PDB file of C-alpha atoms in Angstrom:
ATOM      1  CA  MET A 843     310.183  61.122  67.253  1.00 91.00           C
ATOM      2  CA  ARG A 844     312.465  62.019  69.978  1.00 94.00           C
ATOM      3  CA  LEU A 845     312.319  59.353  72.541  1.00 95.00           C
ATOM      4  CA  ASP A 846     311.406  61.771  75.479  1.00 93.00           C
ATOM      5  CA  ARG A 847     308.634  62.921  73.467  1.00 91.00           C
ATOM      6  CA  PHE A 848     307.557  59.355  72.809  1.00 93.00           C
ATOM      7  CA  LEU A 849     307.606  58.494  76.332  1.00 93.00           C
ATOM      8  CA  SER A 850     305.478  61.531  77.130  1.00 88.00           C
ATOM      9  CA  GLU A 851     302.997  60.688  74.446  1.00 86.00           C
ATOM     10  CA  THR A 852     302.614  57.020  75.549  1.00 89.00           C
ATOM     11  CA  THR A 853     302.715  57.277  79.251  1.00 89.00           C
ATOM     12  CA  PRO A 854     301.534  59.668  81.929  1.00 83.00           C
ATOM     13  CA  LEU A 855     305.149  60.924  82.304  1.00 89.00           C
ATOM     14  CA  THR A 856     305.787  64.478  81.496  1.00 89.00           C
ATOM     15  CA  ARG A 857     308.897  65.307  79.246  1.00 90.00           C
ATOM     16  CA  SER A 858     310.926  66.096  82.492  1.00 92.00           C
ATOM     17  CA  LEU A 859     309.904  62.844  84.168  1.00 94.00           C
ATOM     18  CA  ALA A 860     310.303  60.916  80.890  1.00 94.00           C
ATOM     19  CA  LYS A 861     314.276  62.414  81.008  1.00 94.00           C
ATOM     20  CA  ARG A 862     314.419  61.227  84.384  1.00 94.00           C
ATOM     21  CA  ALA A 863     313.281  57.725  83.649  1.00 96.00           C
ATOM     22  CA  LEU A 864     315.903  57.641  80.908  1.00 95.00           C
ATOM     23  CA  LYS A 865     318.689  58.676  83.196  1.00 94.00           C
ATOM     24  CA  ASN A 866     317.532  55.872  85.775  1.00 95.00           C
ATOM     25  CA  GLY A 867     317.955  53.249  83.178  1.00 95.00           C
ATOM     26  CA  GLU A 868     314.185  52.381  83.123  1.00 96.00           C
ATOM     27  CA  VAL A 869     313.851  52.765  79.381  1.00 96.00           C
ATOM     28  CA  THR A 870     314.945  50.264  76.550  1.00 96.00           C
ATOM     29  CA  LEU A 871     314.936  50.696  72.745  1.00 96.00           C
ATOM     30  CA  ASN A 872     314.855  47.312  71.063  1.00 96.00           C
ATOM     31  CA  GLY A 873     316.166  45.655  74.217  1.00 95.00           C
ATOM     32  CA  GLU A 874     319.033  48.161  74.657  1.00 95.00           C
ATOM     33  CA  PRO A 875     318.831  50.498  77.686  1.00 95.00           C
ATOM     34  CA  ILE A 876     319.005  54.136  76.459  1.00 95.00           C
ATOM     35  CA  LYS A 877     319.652  57.243  78.301  1.00 95.00           C
ATOM     36  CA  GLN A 878     319.725  59.955  75.667  1.00 94.00           C
ATOM     37  CA  SER A 879     316.519  61.815  75.517  1.00 95.00           C
ATOM     38  CA  ALA A 880     317.102  62.882  71.847  1.00 94.00           C
ATOM     39  CA  THR A 881     317.289  59.381  70.432  1.00 95.00           C
ATOM     40  CA  GLN A 882     315.205  59.005  67.463  1.00 95.00           C
ATOM     41  CA  VAL A 883     312.247  56.416  67.584  1.00 95.00           C
ATOM     42  CA  ASP A 884     310.750  54.789  64.614  1.00 94.00           C
ATOM     43  CA  THR A 885     307.127  54.724  65.823  1.00 89.00           C
ATOM     44  CA  GLN A 886     306.264  51.918  63.312  1.00 87.00           C
ATOM     45  CA  SER A 887     309.012  49.342  63.856  1.00 93.00           C
ATOM     46  CA  ASP A 888     311.029  50.184  66.952  1.00 95.00           C
ATOM     47  CA  GLU A 889     310.183  48.587  70.400  1.00 95.00           C
ATOM     48  CA  VAL A 890     310.219  50.836  73.518  1.00 96.00           C
ATOM     49  CA  LYS A 891     309.694  49.489  76.937  1.00 95.00           C
ATOM     50  CA  LEU A 892     309.406  51.197  80.190  1.00 96.00           C
ATOM     51  CA  ASN A 893     310.264  49.125  83.193  1.00 95.00           C
ATOM     52  CA  GLY A 894     309.737  46.033  80.939  1.00 94.00           C
ATOM     53  CA  GLU A 895     306.398  47.303  79.631  1.00 93.00           C
ATOM     54  CA  ARG A 896     306.076  47.845  75.628  1.00 93.00           C
ATOM     55  CA  LEU A 897     304.780  51.316  74.840  1.00 92.00           C
ATOM     56  CA  ALA A 898     302.597  52.126  71.984  1.00 87.00           C
ATOM     57  CA  LEU A 899     301.179  55.425  70.654  1.00 87.00           C
ATOM     58  CA  VAL A 900     297.640  56.325  71.252  1.00 83.00           C
ATOM     59  CA  GLY A 901     295.877  56.824  67.747  1.00 87.00           C
ATOM     60  CA  LEU A 902     293.061  59.225  67.184  1.00 93.00           C
ATOM     61  CA  ARG A 903     289.976  58.255  69.195  1.00 96.00           C
ATOM     62  CA  TYR A 904     286.091  59.183  68.249  1.00 98.00           C
ATOM     63  CA  LEU A 905     283.674  58.538  70.929  1.00 98.00           C
ATOM     64  CA  MET A 906     279.944  59.180  71.714  1.00 98.00           C
ATOM     65  CA  MET A 907     278.687  59.544  75.352  1.00 98.00           C
ATOM     66  CA  HIS A 908     275.159  59.752  76.820  1.00 98.00           C
ATOM     67  CA  LYS A 909     276.086  62.785  78.906  1.00 98.00           C
ATOM     68  CA  PRO A 910     274.415  62.680  82.336  1.00 98.00           C
ATOM     69  CA  LEU A 911     273.135  65.560  84.459  1.00 98.00           C
ATOM     70  CA  GLU A 912     275.630  67.707  86.645  1.00 97.00           C
ATOM     71  CA  VAL A 913     278.785  66.516  84.663  1.00 97.00           C
ATOM     72  CA  GLU A 914     280.842  69.512  82.895  1.00 96.00           C
ATOM     73  CA  CYS A 915     282.343  69.528  79.522  1.00 95.00           C
ATOM     74  CA  THR A 916     285.532  71.080  80.646  1.00 90.00           C
ATOM     75  CA  ALA A 917     289.104  70.317  81.088  1.00 84.00           C
ATOM     76  CA  ARG A 918     289.460  71.902  84.470  1.00 85.00           C
ATOM     77  CA  ARG A 919     288.501  70.418  87.731  1.00 87.00           C
ATOM     78  CA  GLY A 920     285.572  72.336  89.393  1.00 85.00           C
ATOM     79  CA  LEU A 921     282.252  71.797  91.372  1.00 89.00           C
ATOM     80  CA  TYR A 922     281.006  68.840  89.106  1.00 94.00           C
ATOM     81  CA  PRO A 923     282.873  65.766  87.637  1.00 95.00           C
ATOM     82  CA  ARG A 924     284.014  65.954  84.073  1.00 96.00           C
ATOM     83  CA  VAL A 925     283.023  64.015  81.290  1.00 97.00           C
ATOM     84  CA  ILE A 926     286.644  62.626  80.768  1.00 96.00           C
ATOM     85  CA  ASP A 927     286.541  61.412  84.217  1.00 96.00           C
ATOM     86  CA  LEU A 928     283.815  58.736  83.131  1.00 97.00           C
ATOM     87  CA  ILE A 929     285.966  57.511  80.537  1.00 97.00           C
ATOM     88  CA  ASP A 930     288.732  54.909  81.179  1.00 94.00           C
ATOM     89  CA  LEU A 931     291.294  55.278  78.445  1.00 92.00           C
ATOM     90  CA  PRO A 932     294.979  56.205  78.182  1.00 87.00           C
ATOM     91  CA  LYS A 933     295.618  59.862  77.664  1.00 88.00           C
ATOM     92  CA  VAL A 934     292.046  60.768  78.288  1.00 92.00           C
ATOM     93  CA  GLU A 935     292.762  64.368  78.913  1.00 90.00           C
ATOM     94  CA  ARG A 936     293.423  64.776  75.015  1.00 91.00           C
ATOM     95  CA  LEU A 937     290.011  63.978  74.290  1.00 95.00           C
ATOM     96  CA  GLN A 938     287.838  67.236  73.558  1.00 95.00           C
ATOM     97  CA  PRO A 939     284.058  67.646  73.531  1.00 96.00           C
ATOM     98  CA  VAL A 940     282.648  68.251  69.981  1.00 96.00           C
ATOM     99  CA  GLY A 941     280.243  71.044  70.691  1.00 90.00           C
ATOM    100  CA  ARG A 942     279.747  71.309  74.626  1.00 92.00           C
ATOM    101  CA  LEU A 943     276.531  70.518  76.567  1.00 96.00           C
ATOM    102  CA  ASP A 944     275.914  72.609  79.656  1.00 95.00           C
ATOM    103  CA  VAL A 945     276.072  71.122  83.086  1.00 96.00           C
ATOM    104  CA  ASP A 946     272.252  70.764  83.311  1.00 96.00           C
ATOM    105  CA  THR A 947     271.827  69.298  79.753  1.00 98.00           C
ATOM    106  CA  THR A 948     271.961  65.688  78.983  1.00 98.00           C
ATOM    107  CA  GLY A 949     272.121  63.722  75.683  1.00 98.00           C
ATOM    108  CA  LEU A 950     274.556  62.776  72.865  1.00 98.00           C
ATOM    109  CA  LEU A 951     278.017  64.195  73.244  1.00 98.00           C
ATOM    110  CA  LEU A 952     280.825  63.433  70.871  1.00 98.00           C
ATOM    111  CA  LEU A 953     284.540  63.517  71.982  1.00 98.00           C
ATOM    112  CA  THR A 954     287.674  63.195  69.762  1.00 97.00           C
ATOM    113  CA  ASP A 955     291.384  64.082  69.752  1.00 94.00           C
ATOM    114  CA  ASP A 956     291.093  64.758  66.019  1.00 95.00           C
ATOM    115  CA  GLY A 957     290.827  68.564  65.649  1.00 94.00           C
ATOM    116  CA  GLN A 958     290.103  68.564  61.942  1.00 94.00           C
ATOM    117  CA  TRP A 959     287.228  66.216  62.356  1.00 96.00           C
ATOM    118  CA  SER A 960     285.770  68.119  65.261  1.00 96.00           C
ATOM    119  CA  HIS A 961     285.882  71.365  63.022  1.00 94.00           C
ATOM    120  CA  ARG A 962     283.806  69.448  60.299  1.00 92.00           C
ATOM    121  CA  VAL A 963     281.134  68.564  62.864  1.00 94.00           C
ATOM    122  CA  THR A 964     280.821  72.001  64.551  1.00 92.00           C
ATOM    123  CA  SER A 965     281.595  74.529  61.776  1.00 89.00           C
ATOM    124  CA  PRO A 966     278.443  76.300  60.975  1.00 83.00           C
ATOM    125  CA  ARG A 967     279.633  76.257  57.259  1.00 86.00           C
ATOM    126  CA  HIS A 968     278.929  72.467  57.227  1.00 87.00           C
ATOM    127  CA  ARG A 969     275.323  73.074  58.608  1.00 90.00           C
ATOM    128  CA  CYS A 970     275.268  69.746  60.657  1.00 94.00           C
ATOM    129  CA  ALA A 971     271.796  69.456  62.202  1.00 96.00           C
ATOM    130  CA  LYS A 972     271.483  69.012  65.869  1.00 97.00           C
ATOM    131  CA  VAL A 973     268.259  67.955  67.419  1.00 98.00           C
ATOM    132  CA  TYR A 974     267.304  68.848  71.083  1.00 98.00           C
ATOM    133  CA  VAL A 975     264.464  68.285  73.167  1.00 98.00           C
ATOM    134  CA  ALA A 976     263.343  70.814  75.536  1.00 98.00           C
ATOM    135  CA  ASP A 977     261.052  70.764  78.421  1.00 98.00           C
ATOM    136  CA  LEU A 978     259.375  74.329  78.826  1.00 98.00           C
ATOM    137  CA  ALA A 979     258.343  76.106  81.896  1.00 98.00           C
ATOM    138  CA  GLU A 980     254.959  77.335  80.261  1.00 97.00           C
ATOM    139  CA  PRO A 981     252.788  75.471  77.778  1.00 98.00           C
ATOM    140  CA  MET A 982     252.679  76.706  74.070  1.00 98.00           C
ATOM    141  CA  GLU A 983     249.791  75.459  72.163  1.00 97.00           C
ATOM    142  CA  GLY A 984     247.280  76.581  69.286  1.00 97.00           C
ATOM    143  CA  ASP A 985     248.192  80.023  67.814  1.00 97.00           C
ATOM    144  CA  ALA A 986     251.022  80.636  70.282  1.00 97.00           C
ATOM    145  CA  ALA A 987     252.746  77.377  69.249  1.00 98.00           C
ATOM    146  CA  GLN A 988     252.126  78.152  65.411  1.00 98.00           C
ATOM    147  CA  TRP A 989     253.689  81.742  66.002  1.00 98.00           C
ATOM    148  CA  ALA A 990     256.854  80.042  67.569  1.00 98.00           C
ATOM    149  CA  ILE A 991     257.301  77.697  64.792  1.00 98.00           C
ATOM    150  CA  ASN A 992     256.991  80.452  62.241  1.00 98.00           C
ATOM    151  CA  GLN A 993     259.540  82.760  64.325  1.00 98.00           C
ATOM    152  CA  VAL A 994     262.137  79.815  64.477  1.00 98.00           C
ATOM    153  CA  GLU A 995     261.742  79.080  60.781  1.00 98.00           C
ATOM    154  CA  GLU A 996     262.288  82.845  59.926  1.00 97.00           C
ATOM    155  CA  GLY A 997     265.266  83.198  62.331  1.00 97.00           C
ATOM    156  CA  LEU A 998     265.302  84.818  66.013  1.00 97.00           C
ATOM    157  CA  LEU A 999     267.339  87.825  66.873  1.00 96.00           C
ATOM    158  CA  LEU A1000     268.708  86.702  70.239  1.00 96.00           C
ATOM    159  CA  ASP A1001     269.532  89.100  73.109  1.00 93.00           C
ATOM    160  CA  GLY A1002     272.945  90.583  72.640  1.00 91.00           C
ATOM    161  CA  GLU A1003     273.263  89.454  69.079  1.00 94.00           C
ATOM    162  CA  GLU A1004     273.358  91.567  65.805  1.00 94.00           C
ATOM    163  CA  THR A1005     272.281  88.777  63.346  1.00 96.00           C
ATOM    164  CA  PRO A1006     269.319  86.477  63.643  1.00 97.00           C
ATOM    165  CA  THR A1007     269.810  82.756  63.929  1.00 97.00           C
ATOM    166  CA  GLN A1008     269.778  80.507  61.006  1.00 95.00           C
ATOM    167  CA  PRO A1009     266.565  79.122  59.950  1.00 96.00           C
ATOM    168  CA  ALA A1010     265.651  76.153  62.306  1.00 97.00           C
ATOM    169  CA  ALA A1011     262.769  73.700  62.787  1.00 98.00           C
ATOM    170  CA  LEU A1012     260.496  73.543  65.713  1.00 98.00           C
ATOM    171  CA  ARG A1013     258.038  70.707  66.563  1.00 98.00           C
ATOM    172  CA  PHE A1014     255.716  70.593  69.626  1.00 98.00           C
ATOM    173  CA  ILE A1015     255.656  66.828  71.167  1.00 98.00           C
ATOM    174  CA  THR A1016     253.239  68.231  73.787  1.00 98.00           C
ATOM    175  CA  PRO A1017     252.351  71.884  74.820  1.00 98.00           C
ATOM    176  CA  GLN A1018     255.314  71.862  77.234  1.00 98.00           C
ATOM    177  CA  GLN A1019     257.877  69.639  75.365  1.00 98.00           C
ATOM    178  CA  ALA A1020     259.359  70.646  72.032  1.00 98.00           C
ATOM    179  CA  GLU A1021     261.886  69.329  69.529  1.00 98.00           C
ATOM    180  CA  LEU A1022     264.166  71.849  68.079  1.00 98.00           C
ATOM    181  CA  THR A1023     266.533  71.338  65.078  1.00 98.00           C
ATOM    182  CA  ILE A1024     269.413  73.888  64.761  1.00 97.00           C
ATOM    183  CA  THR A1025     272.496  73.949  62.393  1.00 95.00           C
ATOM    184  CA  GLU A1026     274.559  76.559  64.493  1.00 93.00           C
ATOM    185  CA  GLY A1027     276.208  76.182  67.958  1.00 90.00           C
ATOM    186  CA  ARG A1028     275.917  79.627  69.436  1.00 92.00           C
ATOM    187  CA  TYR A1029     276.444  80.057  73.311  1.00 92.00           C
ATOM    188  CA  HIS A1030     273.382  78.679  75.004  1.00 95.00           C
ATOM    189  CA  GLN A1031     271.706  78.877  71.867  1.00 97.00           C
ATOM    190  CA  VAL A1032     268.593  76.581  72.462  1.00 98.00           C
ATOM    191  CA  LYS A1033     267.882  78.229  75.955  1.00 97.00           C
ATOM    192  CA  ARG A1034     268.211  81.713  74.534  1.00 98.00           C
ATOM    193  CA  MET A1035     265.932  80.863  71.708  1.00 98.00           C
ATOM    194  CA  PHE A1036     263.213  79.890  73.738  1.00 98.00           C
ATOM    195  CA  ALA A1037     263.666  83.022  75.876  1.00 97.00           C
ATOM    196  CA  ALA A1038     263.399  85.005  72.750  1.00 97.00           C
ATOM    197  CA  LEU A1039     259.945  83.236  72.347  1.00 98.00           C
ATOM    198  CA  GLY A1040     258.859  84.217  75.915  1.00 97.00           C
ATOM    199  CA  ASN A1041     259.477  81.048  77.526  1.00 98.00           C
ATOM    200  CA  HIS A1042     262.087  79.247  79.786  1.00 98.00           C
ATOM    201  CA  VAL A1043     263.706  75.721  79.240  1.00 98.00           C
ATOM    202  CA  SER A1044     263.563  73.787  82.399  1.00 98.00           C
ATOM    203  CA  ALA A1045     265.388  70.633  80.949  1.00 98.00           C
ATOM    204  CA  LEU A1046     267.203  69.905  77.781  1.00 98.00           C
ATOM    205  CA  HIS A1047     268.288  66.826  76.241  1.00 98.00           C
ATOM    206  CA  ARG A1048     270.211  66.514  72.882  1.00 98.00           C
ATOM    207  CA  ARG A1049     268.951  63.701  70.629  1.00 98.00           C
ATOM    208  CA  SER A1050     271.167  63.555  67.581  1.00 98.00           C
ATOM    209  CA  ILE A1051     273.970  65.258  65.825  1.00 97.00           C
ATOM    210  CA  GLY A1052     273.792  64.906  62.029  1.00 96.00           C
ATOM    211  CA  ASP A1053     272.839  61.291  61.119  1.00 95.00           C
ATOM    212  CA  LEU A1054     274.039  60.096  64.386  1.00 97.00           C
ATOM    213  CA  ALA A1055     271.257  59.461  67.064  1.00 98.00           C
ATOM    214  CA  LEU A1056     271.852  58.490  70.774  1.00 98.00           C
ATOM    215  CA  PRO A1057     271.187  54.726  71.025  1.00 97.00           C
ATOM    216  CA  ASP A1058     268.396  53.675  73.286  1.00 96.00           C
ATOM    217  CA  ASP A1059     270.668  51.132  75.005  1.00 96.00           C
ATOM    218  CA  LEU A1060     273.404  53.676  75.923  1.00 98.00           C
ATOM    219  CA  ALA A1061     272.740  54.727  79.665  1.00 98.00           C
ATOM    220  CA  PRO A1062     273.623  58.044  80.995  1.00 98.00           C
ATOM    221  CA  GLY A1063     277.138  58.332  81.711  1.00 97.00           C
ATOM    222  CA  GLU A1064     278.002  55.365  79.452  1.00 98.00           C
ATOM    223  CA  TRP A1065     280.253  55.769  76.134  1.00 98.00           C
ATOM    224  CA  ARG A1066     281.471  53.640  73.360  1.00 98.00           C
ATOM    225  CA  GLU A1067     283.611  54.162  70.190  1.00 97.00           C
ATOM    226  CA  LEU A1068     282.173  55.426  66.951  1.00 98.00           C
ATOM    227  CA  THR A1069     282.319  53.078  64.116  1.00 97.00           C
ATOM    228  CA  PRO A1070     284.172  53.761  60.906  1.00 96.00           C
ATOM    229  CA  GLU A1071     280.822  54.414  59.270  1.00 97.00           C
ATOM    230  CA  GLU A1072     279.727  56.860  61.851  1.00 97.00           C
ATOM    231  CA  ILE A1073     283.036  58.800  61.747  1.00 97.00           C
ATOM    232  CA  ALA A1074     282.937  58.921  58.062  1.00 96.00           C
ATOM    233  CA  SER A1075     279.285  60.341  58.140  1.00 94.00           C
ATOM    234  CA  PHE A1076     280.634  63.875  59.033  1.00 93.00           C
TER     235      PHE A1076
END
């Protein structure tokens, strides 16, 4: 790997700032000052230091977060804080949400900088189940609840769509709170499914993705790294 790229991969420096640091003599390679940007670095054995501090490449990261309300799953700064603003890690801007949650939706959020792993989790072809708990504006019980369950099991044609949703599972916890399990990730899918049933979602929480459930001891805004077993479960 080129030395200037190595610096930009391991520090907040851009490539141009990395080249400036090299010209200023701030970088050493195996103890020797180096000023040439194109110098090759063996990332496994060479020792690179910037102003005396040893640098190391950031590997692939896999995290879970309990996403709180009014936090956005976006890279751009806007009206709300971003989920990456809650994470204290180097090169945090590389982390991408694995299936986004709306700003008004809470619950389990996965983040990674491993694009292939993210695709395995989100691809409809892999039919990874996602479980949501929705608070509803209007109660549904008796025949109305059973009708909704049947409609969801058969697949719903959402507004603006040409194909129905994949068969899903709906269970009513109370007349105004329901658990919905889906294997797709269409735009605002859960809210649109309940709209197709003539109702409105007033609050939404993602409980699990695949075999991975949100731990009870992970408070809103907190995060932790996934275990090797959790990563391999997808």
